[in-house]
Coordinates of C-alpha atoms in Angstrom, one line a residue:
M6 CA 17.7 13.5 -36.8
A7 CA 17.5 9.7 -36.1
A8 CA 14.7 8.6 -33.9
P9 CA 15.9 7.4 -30.5
S10 CA 15.9 3.7 -29.8
A11 CA 13.1 2.2 -27.6
G12 CA 15.7 1.7 -24.7
T13 CA 16.9 5.3 -24.8
R14 CA 13.3 6.6 -25.0
K15 CA 12.4 4.5 -21.9
K16 CA 15.4 5.6 -20.0
L17 CA 14.8 9.3 -20.8
Q18 CA 11.2 9.2 -19.8
R19 CA 12.0 7.4 -16.5
K20 CA 14.8 9.7 -15.5
F21 CA 12.8 12.9 -16.3
R22 CA 9.8 11.5 -14.5
L23 CA 12.0 10.9 -11.4
R24 CA 12.8 14.6 -11.4
G25 CA 9.2 15.6 -11.9
F26 CA 9.3 16.4 -15.6
T27 CA 7.1 15.1 -18.5
L28 CA 8.6 15.1 -22.0
K29 CA 6.8 16.0 -25.2
V30 CA 7.9 13.9 -28.2
D31 CA 10.0 16.7 -29.8
A32 CA 11.7 17.4 -26.4
L33 CA 12.5 13.7 -26.0
E34 CA 14.2 13.7 -29.4
E35 CA 16.2 16.8 -28.5
A36 CA 17.4 15.2 -25.2
A37 CA 18.3 12.0 -27.1
A38 CA 20.4 13.9 -29.6
F39 CA 22.3 15.5 -26.7
L40 CA 23.0 12.1 -25.2
A41 CA 24.2 10.8 -28.6
R42 CA 27.1 13.3 -28.3
F43 CA 28.4 11.3 -25.3
P44 CA 28.2 7.6 -26.1
D45 CA 30.7 6.7 -23.3
A46 CA 29.1 8.8 -20.6
E47 CA 25.4 8.9 -21.3
D48 CA 24.3 8.7 -17.7
D49 CA 26.6 11.6 -16.7
A50 CA 25.4 13.7 -19.6
L51 CA 21.7 13.0 -18.7
D52 CA 22.3 13.9 -15.0
L53 CA 24.0 17.1 -16.1
L54 CA 21.1 18.0 -18.4
L55 CA 18.6 17.3 -15.6
D56 CA 20.6 19.3 -13.1
E57 CA 20.7 22.3 -15.4
L58 CA 16.9 22.0 -16.2
D59 CA 16.3 22.1 -12.4
K60 CA 17.9 25.5 -12.3
E61 CA 15.8 26.9 -15.1
P62 CA 12.8 29.1 -14.3
L63 CA 10.3 26.8 -16.2
Q64 CA 6.7 27.7 -16.7
S65 CA 5.5 24.1 -16.6
S66 CA 6.8 20.6 -15.7
I67 CA 5.7 19.5 -19.2
L68 CA 8.8 20.2 -21.3
D69 CA 8.8 21.1 -25.0
R70 CA 11.6 21.2 -27.5
D71 CA 12.5 24.9 -26.8
A72 CA 13.0 24.4 -23.1
V73 CA 15.4 21.4 -23.6
R74 CA 17.1 23.0 -26.6
R75 CA 17.9 26.2 -24.6
V76 CA 19.7 24.2 -21.8
V77 CA 21.4 21.9 -24.4
A78 CA 22.8 24.9 -26.2
L79 CA 24.3 26.2 -23.0
L80 CA 25.9 22.9 -22.1
V81 CA 27.3 22.3 -25.6
E82 CA 28.7 25.8 -25.5
A83 CA 30.4 25.2 -22.1
E84 CA 31.6 21.8 -23.3
E85 CA 33.2 23.3 -26.4
A86 CA 34.8 26.1 -24.4
V87 CA 36.6 23.7 -22.0
D88 CA 37.2 21.1 -24.8
A89 CA 36.0 18.3 -22.6
A90 CA 34.9 15.1 -24.3
S91 CA 32.7 14.1 -21.4
P92 CA 30.8 15.9 -18.7
A93 CA 32.5 13.7 -16.1
A94 CA 34.8 16.5 -15.1
T95 CA 31.9 18.8 -14.3
S96 CA 30.2 16.0 -12.3
A97 CA 33.4 15.4 -10.3
R98 CA 33.4 19.0 -9.1
S99 CA 29.7 18.8 -8.3
A100 CA 30.2 15.5 -6.5
L101 CA 31.4 17.5 -3.5
R102 CA 28.7 18.9 -1.3
V103 CA 29.5 20.9 1.9
V104 CA 26.9 21.0 4.6
D105 CA 27.0 23.7 7.3
S106 CA 25.9 22.6 10.8
F107 CA 23.2 25.2 11.0
V108 CA 21.3 23.7 8.0
V109 CA 21.4 20.0 9.3
P110 CA 17.8 18.8 9.8
R111 CA 16.7 18.0 13.3
F112 CA 14.7 14.8 14.1
H113 CA 12.8 13.7 17.3
Y114 CA 12.1 10.1 18.1
D115 CA 8.6 9.1 19.1
P116 CA 9.0 6.1 21.4
I117 CA 5.3 5.2 21.1
K118 CA 5.1 5.0 17.3
K119 CA 8.8 4.1 17.1
V120 CA 9.5 6.5 14.3
F121 CA 11.6 9.7 13.8
Y122 CA 9.8 12.9 12.7
E123 CA 11.4 16.1 11.5
H124 CA 11.3 19.3 13.6
T125 CA 9.9 21.8 11.2
S126 CA 9.6 25.0 13.2
R127 CA 12.4 27.6 13.6
L128 CA 15.2 26.7 15.9
L129 CA 16.2 29.5 18.3
I130 CA 19.9 30.1 19.1
H131 CA 19.0 31.2 22.7
G132 CA 16.8 28.3 23.8
E133 CA 14.5 28.0 26.9
A134 CA 15.0 25.6 29.9
R135 CA 12.9 22.9 28.2
D136 CA 15.4 22.9 25.2
K137 CA 18.2 21.9 27.6
A138 CA 16.2 19.0 28.9
A139 CA 15.3 18.0 25.3
L140 CA 19.0 17.9 24.4
Y141 CA 19.6 15.1 26.9
R142 CA 16.3 13.3 26.2
D143 CA 17.0 13.3 22.4
R144 CA 20.5 12.0 22.9
Y145 CA 19.2 9.2 25.2
Q146 CA 16.4 8.2 22.9
V147 CA 18.5 7.9 19.8
L148 CA 20.8 5.4 21.7
L149 CA 17.9 3.6 23.4
Q150 CA 16.1 2.9 20.0
R151 CA 19.4 1.7 18.6
L152 CA 20.0 -0.6 21.6
A153 CA 16.4 -2.0 21.3
R154 CA 17.4 -3.6 18.0
D155 CA 20.6 -5.2 19.4
K156 CA 20.1 -9.0 19.6
Y157 CA 21.5 -9.2 23.2
F158 CA 19.2 -6.5 24.6
S159 CA 16.0 -6.9 22.6
K160 CA 13.2 -8.8 24.3
P161 CA 12.4 -12.1 22.5
A162 CA 9.2 -12.1 20.4
F163 CA 8.2 -15.4 21.9
D164 CA 8.6 -16.7 25.5
T165 CA 11.7 -18.9 25.2
V166 CA 13.5 -20.5 28.0
M167 CA 16.4 -18.1 28.9
T168 CA 19.0 -18.4 31.5
E169 CA 19.8 -15.3 33.6
D170 CA 23.1 -14.9 31.7
D171 CA 21.2 -14.6 28.4
N172 CA 18.7 -12.1 29.6
C173 CA 20.1 -8.7 29.0
E174 CA 16.8 -6.9 28.8
I175 CA 17.0 -3.3 30.0
T176 CA 15.1 -2.5 33.2
S177 CA 13.9 1.1 33.7
I178 CA 15.3 2.7 36.8
Q179 CA 11.8 3.3 38.2
S180 CA 11.2 -0.5 38.0
L181 CA 14.4 -1.3 40.1
I182 CA 12.5 -0.7 43.3
G183 CA 11.7 -4.0 44.9
C184 CA 13.8 -5.9 42.4
T185 CA 16.5 -8.4 43.5
G186 CA 19.3 -10.0 41.6
R187 CA 21.3 -8.9 38.6
R188 CA 19.8 -6.2 36.4
W189 CA 20.8 -4.2 33.3
I190 CA 20.0 -0.5 33.2
M191 CA 20.8 2.2 30.7
G192 CA 21.2 5.9 31.7
V193 CA 23.1 9.1 31.6
I194 CA 25.9 9.6 34.2
S195 CA 25.0 12.7 36.3
Q196 CA 26.4 14.2 39.4
L197 CA 23.2 15.3 41.1
E198 CA 25.0 15.7 44.5
E199 CA 28.6 16.6 45.1
R200 CA 30.9 13.5 44.7
Q201 CA 27.9 11.2 44.3
F202 CA 27.2 9.9 40.8
Y203 CA 23.8 8.9 39.6
L204 CA 22.5 7.1 36.6
E205 CA 19.4 8.8 35.1
D206 CA 16.9 7.6 32.5
L207 CA 13.5 8.9 31.5
T208 CA 11.8 7.4 34.6
G209 CA 14.1 8.3 37.4
A210 CA 17.6 8.3 38.9
V211 CA 19.6 5.9 41.1
P212 CA 22.9 6.5 42.9
I213 CA 25.7 4.3 41.5
D214 CA 28.9 2.8 42.8
L215 CA 31.5 2.4 40.1
S216 CA 34.5 1.7 42.4
N217 CA 34.7 -2.1 41.4
A218 CA 33.2 -1.9 38.0
K219 CA 34.8 -3.7 35.0
I220 CA 34.6 -1.3 32.1
T221 CA 34.9 -1.4 28.3
S222 CA 37.1 0.9 26.1
G223 CA 36.4 4.6 26.1
F224 CA 36.3 7.7 28.4
F225 CA 33.5 7.6 30.9
V226 CA 32.7 11.2 31.6
E227 CA 29.6 13.0 33.0
N228 CA 26.8 13.2 30.3
T229 CA 27.8 9.9 28.6
V230 CA 25.1 7.3 28.3
I231 CA 26.2 3.9 29.7
V232 CA 24.7 0.4 29.9
A233 CA 25.4 -1.0 33.4
E234 CA 25.0 -4.5 34.9
G235 CA 24.7 -4.8 38.6
E236 CA 22.5 -5.1 41.6
L237 CA 20.4 -2.7 43.7
L238 CA 21.8 -2.8 47.3
S239 CA 19.6 -2.5 50.4
N240 CA 21.0 1.1 51.0
G241 CA 19.5 2.2 47.6
I242 CA 22.8 2.3 45.7
F243 CA 23.2 0.4 42.4
Q244 CA 26.4 -1.6 42.7
V245 CA 27.8 -1.7 39.1
N246 CA 29.7 -4.9 38.2
T247 CA 30.3 -4.2 34.5
C248 CA 29.5 -1.2 32.4
G249 CA 30.1 0.0 28.9
F250 CA 28.7 2.2 26.1
P251 CA 25.6 1.2 24.1
P252 CA 26.7 -1.2 21.4
L253 CA 27.2 0.2 17.9
E254 CA 24.9 -0.5 15.0
D255 CA 26.0 -1.0 11.5
R256 CA 25.4 2.0 9.3
E257 CA 23.3 0.1 6.8
A258 CA 21.1 -1.3 9.6
S259 CA 20.5 2.2 10.9
L260 CA 19.6 3.6 7.4
S261 CA 17.2 0.7 6.8
T262 CA 15.1 1.8 9.8
L263 CA 15.1 5.5 8.9
M264 CA 13.0 5.1 5.7
G265 CA 14.9 7.6 3.6
L266 CA 15.1 10.4 6.2
D267 CA 18.1 12.8 5.7
F268 CA 20.0 12.9 9.0
F269 CA 23.2 14.0 7.4
G270 CA 21.9 17.0 5.6
G271 CA 23.2 16.4 2.1
G272 CA 19.8 15.6 0.6
V273 CA 18.1 12.3 0.0
I274 CA 19.5 10.5 -3.0
P275 CA 17.2 8.0 -4.8
T276 CA 18.5 4.4 -4.9
E277 CA 19.3 4.5 -8.6
E278 CA 21.3 7.7 -8.2
T279 CA 23.2 6.1 -5.2
V280 CA 24.3 3.2 -7.4
R281 CA 25.5 5.5 -10.1
L282 CA 27.4 7.8 -7.6
S283 CA 28.9 4.7 -5.9
T284 CA 30.3 3.6 -9.3
L285 CA 31.7 7.1 -10.0
E286 CA 33.2 7.2 -6.5
K287 CA 35.2 4.0 -7.1
K288 CA 36.5 5.4 -10.3
A289 CA 37.7 8.7 -8.7
M290 CA 41.2 7.3 -8.1
N291 CA 42.8 10.7 -8.4
D292 CA 40.6 12.6 -5.9
M293 CA 42.4 13.5 -2.7
F294 CA 41.7 15.7 0.2
V295 CA 44.6 17.4 2.1
I296 CA 43.8 18.4 5.7
L297 CA 45.8 20.8 7.8
S298 CA 44.9 21.9 11.3
D299 CA 46.3 25.0 13.2
V300 CA 47.2 27.1 10.2
W301 CA 48.6 30.2 12.0
L302 CA 48.5 33.0 9.5
D303 CA 50.4 35.4 11.8
N304 CA 53.4 33.0 12.1
S305 CA 55.9 33.4 9.4
E306 CA 57.4 29.9 9.9
T307 CA 54.0 28.3 9.5
M308 CA 53.3 30.3 6.4
E309 CA 56.6 29.2 4.9
K310 CA 55.8 25.6 5.6
L311 CA 52.4 26.1 4.1
G312 CA 54.1 27.4 0.9
V313 CA 56.2 24.3 0.7
V314 CA 53.1 22.0 1.0
L315 CA 51.2 24.0 -1.7
D316 CA 54.2 23.9 -4.0
G317 CA 54.5 20.2 -3.5
Y318 CA 50.9 19.6 -4.5
D319 CA 50.9 22.2 -7.3
S320 CA 53.6 20.1 -9.0
V321 CA 52.0 16.7 -8.9
E322 CA 50.2 15.2 -11.9
A323 CA 46.7 15.2 -10.3
V324 CA 46.3 18.1 -7.9
P325 CA 44.1 17.5 -4.7
S326 CA 40.4 18.1 -5.3
L327 CA 40.0 19.6 -1.8
F328 CA 42.2 21.4 0.8
V329 CA 40.7 21.6 4.2
L330 CA 42.3 24.3 6.4
M331 CA 41.2 24.2 10.0
G332 CA 41.9 26.8 12.7
N333 CA 43.1 28.1 14.8
F334 CA 44.1 30.7 12.2
C335 CA 46.0 32.8 14.8
S336 CA 48.7 31.8 17.3
R337 CA 46.8 33.6 20.1
P338 CA 43.1 33.5 21.1
C339 CA 40.8 35.9 19.3
N340 CA 39.1 37.0 22.5
L341 CA 38.1 40.4 24.0
A342 CA 41.8 41.2 24.5
F343 CA 42.6 40.6 20.9
N344 CA 43.0 43.9 19.0
S345 CA 44.6 42.8 15.7
F346 CA 41.6 41.9 13.6
E347 CA 42.7 44.3 10.8
E348 CA 46.1 42.6 10.7
L349 CA 44.4 39.1 10.6
R350 CA 42.2 40.3 7.7
L351 CA 45.3 41.2 5.8
Q352 CA 46.9 37.9 6.6
F353 CA 43.9 36.1 5.1
G354 CA 44.4 38.3 2.0
K355 CA 48.1 37.1 1.9
L356 CA 47.0 33.5 2.1
G357 CA 44.7 34.2 -0.9
E358 CA 47.6 35.6 -2.8
M359 CA 49.7 32.6 -1.9
I360 CA 47.1 30.2 -3.2
A361 CA 46.3 32.2 -6.4
A362 CA 50.0 32.2 -7.2
R363 CA 49.8 28.4 -7.7
S364 CA 47.6 28.5 -10.8
R365 CA 46.8 24.8 -11.0
L366 CA 45.6 24.7 -7.4
K367 CA 43.5 27.8 -7.9
E368 CA 41.9 26.4 -11.0
H369 CA 41.4 22.7 -10.0
S370 CA 41.2 22.6 -6.2
R371 CA 38.6 23.7 -3.7
F372 CA 39.5 25.3 -0.4
L373 CA 37.4 24.8 2.7
F374 CA 38.0 26.8 5.9
I375 CA 36.8 25.6 9.3
P376 CA 37.2 27.8 12.4
G377 CA 39.1 26.5 15.5
P378 CA 38.2 26.8 19.2
D379 CA 40.1 30.1 19.6
D380 CA 39.1 31.8 16.4
A381 CA 37.0 34.9 16.0
G382 CA 33.3 34.3 16.4
P383 CA 30.2 35.2 18.6
S384 CA 30.8 32.5 21.2
K385 CA 32.7 29.4 22.3
A386 CA 29.6 27.3 22.2
L387 CA 29.3 24.5 19.6
P388 CA 28.5 24.4 16.8
R389 CA 30.5 27.5 15.8
C390 CA 29.5 29.5 12.8
A391 CA 31.8 30.2 9.9
L392 CA 34.6 32.8 10.2
P393 CA 33.3 36.4 10.1
K394 CA 33.1 37.9 6.6
Y395 CA 35.2 40.9 7.6
L396 CA 38.2 38.6 8.0
T397 CA 37.7 36.5 4.9
E398 CA 36.6 38.9 2.1
E399 CA 40.2 39.8 1.2
L400 CA 41.0 36.1 0.6
Q401 CA 37.8 35.7 -1.4
K402 CA 39.0 38.4 -3.8
H403 CA 41.8 36.0 -4.8
I404 CA 39.9 32.7 -4.4
P405 CA 36.2 33.4 -5.2
N406 CA 35.1 29.8 -4.7
A407 CA 36.7 29.4 -1.2
I408 CA 34.2 27.9 1.2
F409 CA 33.8 29.1 4.8
V410 CA 31.8 26.8 6.9
S411 CA 30.8 26.0 10.5
N412 CA 32.7 23.8 13.0
P413 CA 31.8 21.0 12.9
C414 CA 30.8 20.6 9.3
R415 CA 29.9 17.8 7.0
V416 CA 31.0 16.9 3.5
K417 CA 29.3 14.5 1.1
F418 CA 31.6 13.2 -1.7
Y419 CA 29.5 11.1 -4.1
T420 CA 27.9 8.7 -1.6
Q421 CA 30.5 9.1 1.1
E422 CA 29.7 11.0 4.3
I423 CA 32.6 12.7 6.0
V424 CA 32.5 14.8 9.3
F425 CA 35.1 17.4 10.1
F426 CA 35.5 18.6 13.7
R427 CA 38.2 21.0 15.0
Q428 CA 38.4 20.8 18.8
D429 CA 41.1 19.9 21.3
L430 CA 38.9 17.0 22.4
L431 CA 41.4 14.4 23.6
Y432 CA 43.0 16.5 26.4
R433 CA 39.5 17.5 27.7
M434 CA 38.1 14.0 27.6
R435 CA 41.1 12.7 29.6
R436 CA 40.8 15.4 32.2
S437 CA 37.0 14.9 32.6
S438 CA 37.2 11.1 32.8
L439 CA 35.6 9.7 36.0
I440 CA 37.4 6.3 35.8
P441 CA 40.9 5.6 34.3
P442 CA 40.3 4.0 30.9
T443 CA 40.9 0.3 30.7
T444 CA 44.1 -1.0 29.0
E445 CA 42.7 -4.5 28.2
E446 CA 41.9 -3.8 24.6
T447 CA 44.1 -0.7 24.0
S448 CA 46.1 1.8 25.9
D449 CA 46.1 4.3 23.0
P450 CA 44.1 7.5 24.1
F451 CA 43.0 8.3 20.5
E452 CA 41.5 4.8 20.2
H453 CA 39.6 5.4 23.4
L454 CA 38.4 8.7 22.1
V455 CA 37.1 7.2 18.8
A456 CA 35.3 4.4 20.8
T457 CA 33.6 7.1 23.0
I458 CA 32.3 9.3 20.2
T459 CA 31.2 6.5 17.9
H460 CA 29.3 4.6 20.6
Q461 CA 27.8 7.8 22.0
S462 CA 26.8 8.8 18.4
H463 CA 28.0 12.3 19.4
L464 CA 31.1 14.3 18.6
C465 CA 31.4 16.0 22.0
P466 CA 29.8 14.1 24.9
L467 CA 31.5 16.3 27.5
P468 CA 29.6 18.1 30.3
L469 CA 28.1 21.4 29.2
T470 CA 30.1 23.1 31.9
V471 CA 33.3 21.9 30.1
Q472 CA 32.1 22.5 26.6
P473 CA 29.0 24.6 26.1
I474 CA 26.6 23.5 23.2
I475 CA 23.8 25.5 21.7
W476 CA 20.9 23.5 23.1
N477 CA 18.7 23.6 20.0
Y478 CA 21.6 22.6 17.7
D479 CA 23.0 19.7 19.6
H480 CA 21.7 17.4 16.8
C481 CA 24.4 18.9 14.5
L482 CA 27.1 17.1 16.6
R483 CA 25.3 13.7 16.3
L484 CA 27.0 10.8 14.5
Y485 CA 23.9 8.8 13.7
P486 CA 23.8 7.0 11.4
T487 CA 27.6 6.6 11.6
P488 CA 29.4 8.5 8.8
H489 CA 32.0 6.8 6.7
T490 CA 34.9 9.0 7.9
I491 CA 35.4 11.3 11.0
V492 CA 38.3 13.9 10.9
L493 CA 39.1 15.1 14.4
G494 CA 41.4 18.1 14.2
D495 CA 43.3 18.1 17.5
K496 CA 46.6 19.6 18.8
S497 CA 47.6 16.1 20.1
E498 CA 49.8 13.7 18.1
Q499 CA 48.5 12.8 14.7
K500 CA 46.8 9.4 14.5
A501 CA 44.6 7.3 12.3
F502 CA 42.4 4.4 13.4
K503 CA 39.8 2.3 11.7
Y504 CA 37.1 1.3 14.1
T505 CA 34.2 -1.0 13.1
G506 CA 34.6 0.1 9.5
I507 CA 34.7 3.9 10.3
T508 CA 37.8 5.7 9.3
C509 CA 38.9 8.2 12.0
F510 CA 42.0 10.3 12.0
N511 CA 43.7 13.4 13.5
P512 CA 45.9 15.3 11.0
G513 CA 48.0 16.8 13.9
S514 CA 48.9 20.4 14.5
F515 CA 50.5 21.9 11.4
A516 CA 51.9 25.0 13.3
N517 CA 53.4 23.0 16.1
D518 CA 54.9 19.9 14.5
S519 CA 54.5 20.4 10.7
T520 CA 52.1 17.4 10.4
F521 CA 49.1 17.1 8.1
A522 CA 47.1 14.4 6.4
A523 CA 46.0 13.3 2.9
Y524 CA 42.8 11.3 2.5
R525 CA 41.8 9.3 -0.6
P526 CA 38.0 8.9 -0.5
C527 CA 38.0 6.3 -3.2
T528 CA 39.8 3.8 -1.0
K529 CA 39.3 5.5 2.4
E530 CA 43.1 5.5 2.9
V531 CA 44.8 8.0 5.2
E532 CA 48.3 9.1 4.6
L533 CA 49.8 10.8 7.7
S534 CA 52.4 13.3 6.5
A535 CA 54.9 15.7 8.0
L536 CA 57.5 18.2 6.6
E537 CA 61.1 17.4 7.4
S538 CA 62.4 19.9 10.0

């Protein structure tokens, strides 16, 4: 066995050290011999070796030849079995990581130390009154700390001569008393008295008059956080002249302030690994996600259409790497009056048979199932847990690697962060809007919806009376830092819109109008598709 070069030796020692391993000389030689099998994919092979070593029940972090040889033998055997010249195929499958809402870490912001810290104690599903207050406080503080870094709203470090037009510093509501002239305030829109809206921050509340306010794009509903410019009148009402949502912050700027904290839930990736994954992501030209919403299993016409879609993708040269099927999975609500669960279970089994009949899809594609607002589950509150096992176990007999996950859910593909959310949000946002949306920038309701959720850094900023949210799991609906892509499954017309670099799209309702979408993560391109009627 030829001795490894100095460069290879150094790379191996560094990579193993990053994973917490120390290599003995003979173990290093064994690892180098394994890498030599893959001259064109050394980095992939090394990562694969380290991933497998992580899974081994090792007695010590100091590795000898036997420990490495045992894992190498398994990998070589697997490689020969599938006749793959490189482990890239294996790494492409493992590039996809699905994150259930109920495992997303929760962080609180400390306004004194100006840092986030992780909540480590157990989160109760049935919270106490203080948890409801914490929900609003946490939402507000996430946006306030983001706003404090905005150049228009941050206080200058040195006293410079500023005109009143330049000074956009936020005034706390408590400090408004006795103030005259134009002021900027930030708060949550609340209806503390019937037909009288207030703006609340952490110091107090003030009644507001929005009748003559000039507004920015988006839906202004109760519970949304706004930045308002106006004047406190002698009657105690704050007359709003202009108002809008807190300005967005670039994703990279947000990440740089979080010091490696994992807000998304996919695990913290070291910088070196991020660079490698980013390179692989750009090369993954053939990877495609197909997203369908409203897949009614009890409707024969919908199932026939689904068969056509599956046949189409089964015959293409590179089959999609992921199919995302979102609810509702039944044409009528699965509520207390629903008595056909046994039938629905069998229909899931038939779907499993339908997928298994397309051998290429069964072998090379993953299937992800996300429940809809009217699907079976313990409650209508968000986030919703995955579909009950009783309904899905027949399908899993045919498709063992099918993934059943919460709504919303998150997917990490290499370095890319994608959020999936199935909710008829547009209709409810329009109904709950306090002011008709402006048509200055756009009159497209979907674009207003995207502006609302991204600026609010929250998937569902509706009043809790309109859409209940589990208080202790509100953080699962946050969009901070902003993800790369947001998929909003909605029964409204299919749409795609790129907003400040964030790709947002609605695949449409497959059962109602035969629409669906294909997404290429490599280029972030969305193809809105429909079957011909």
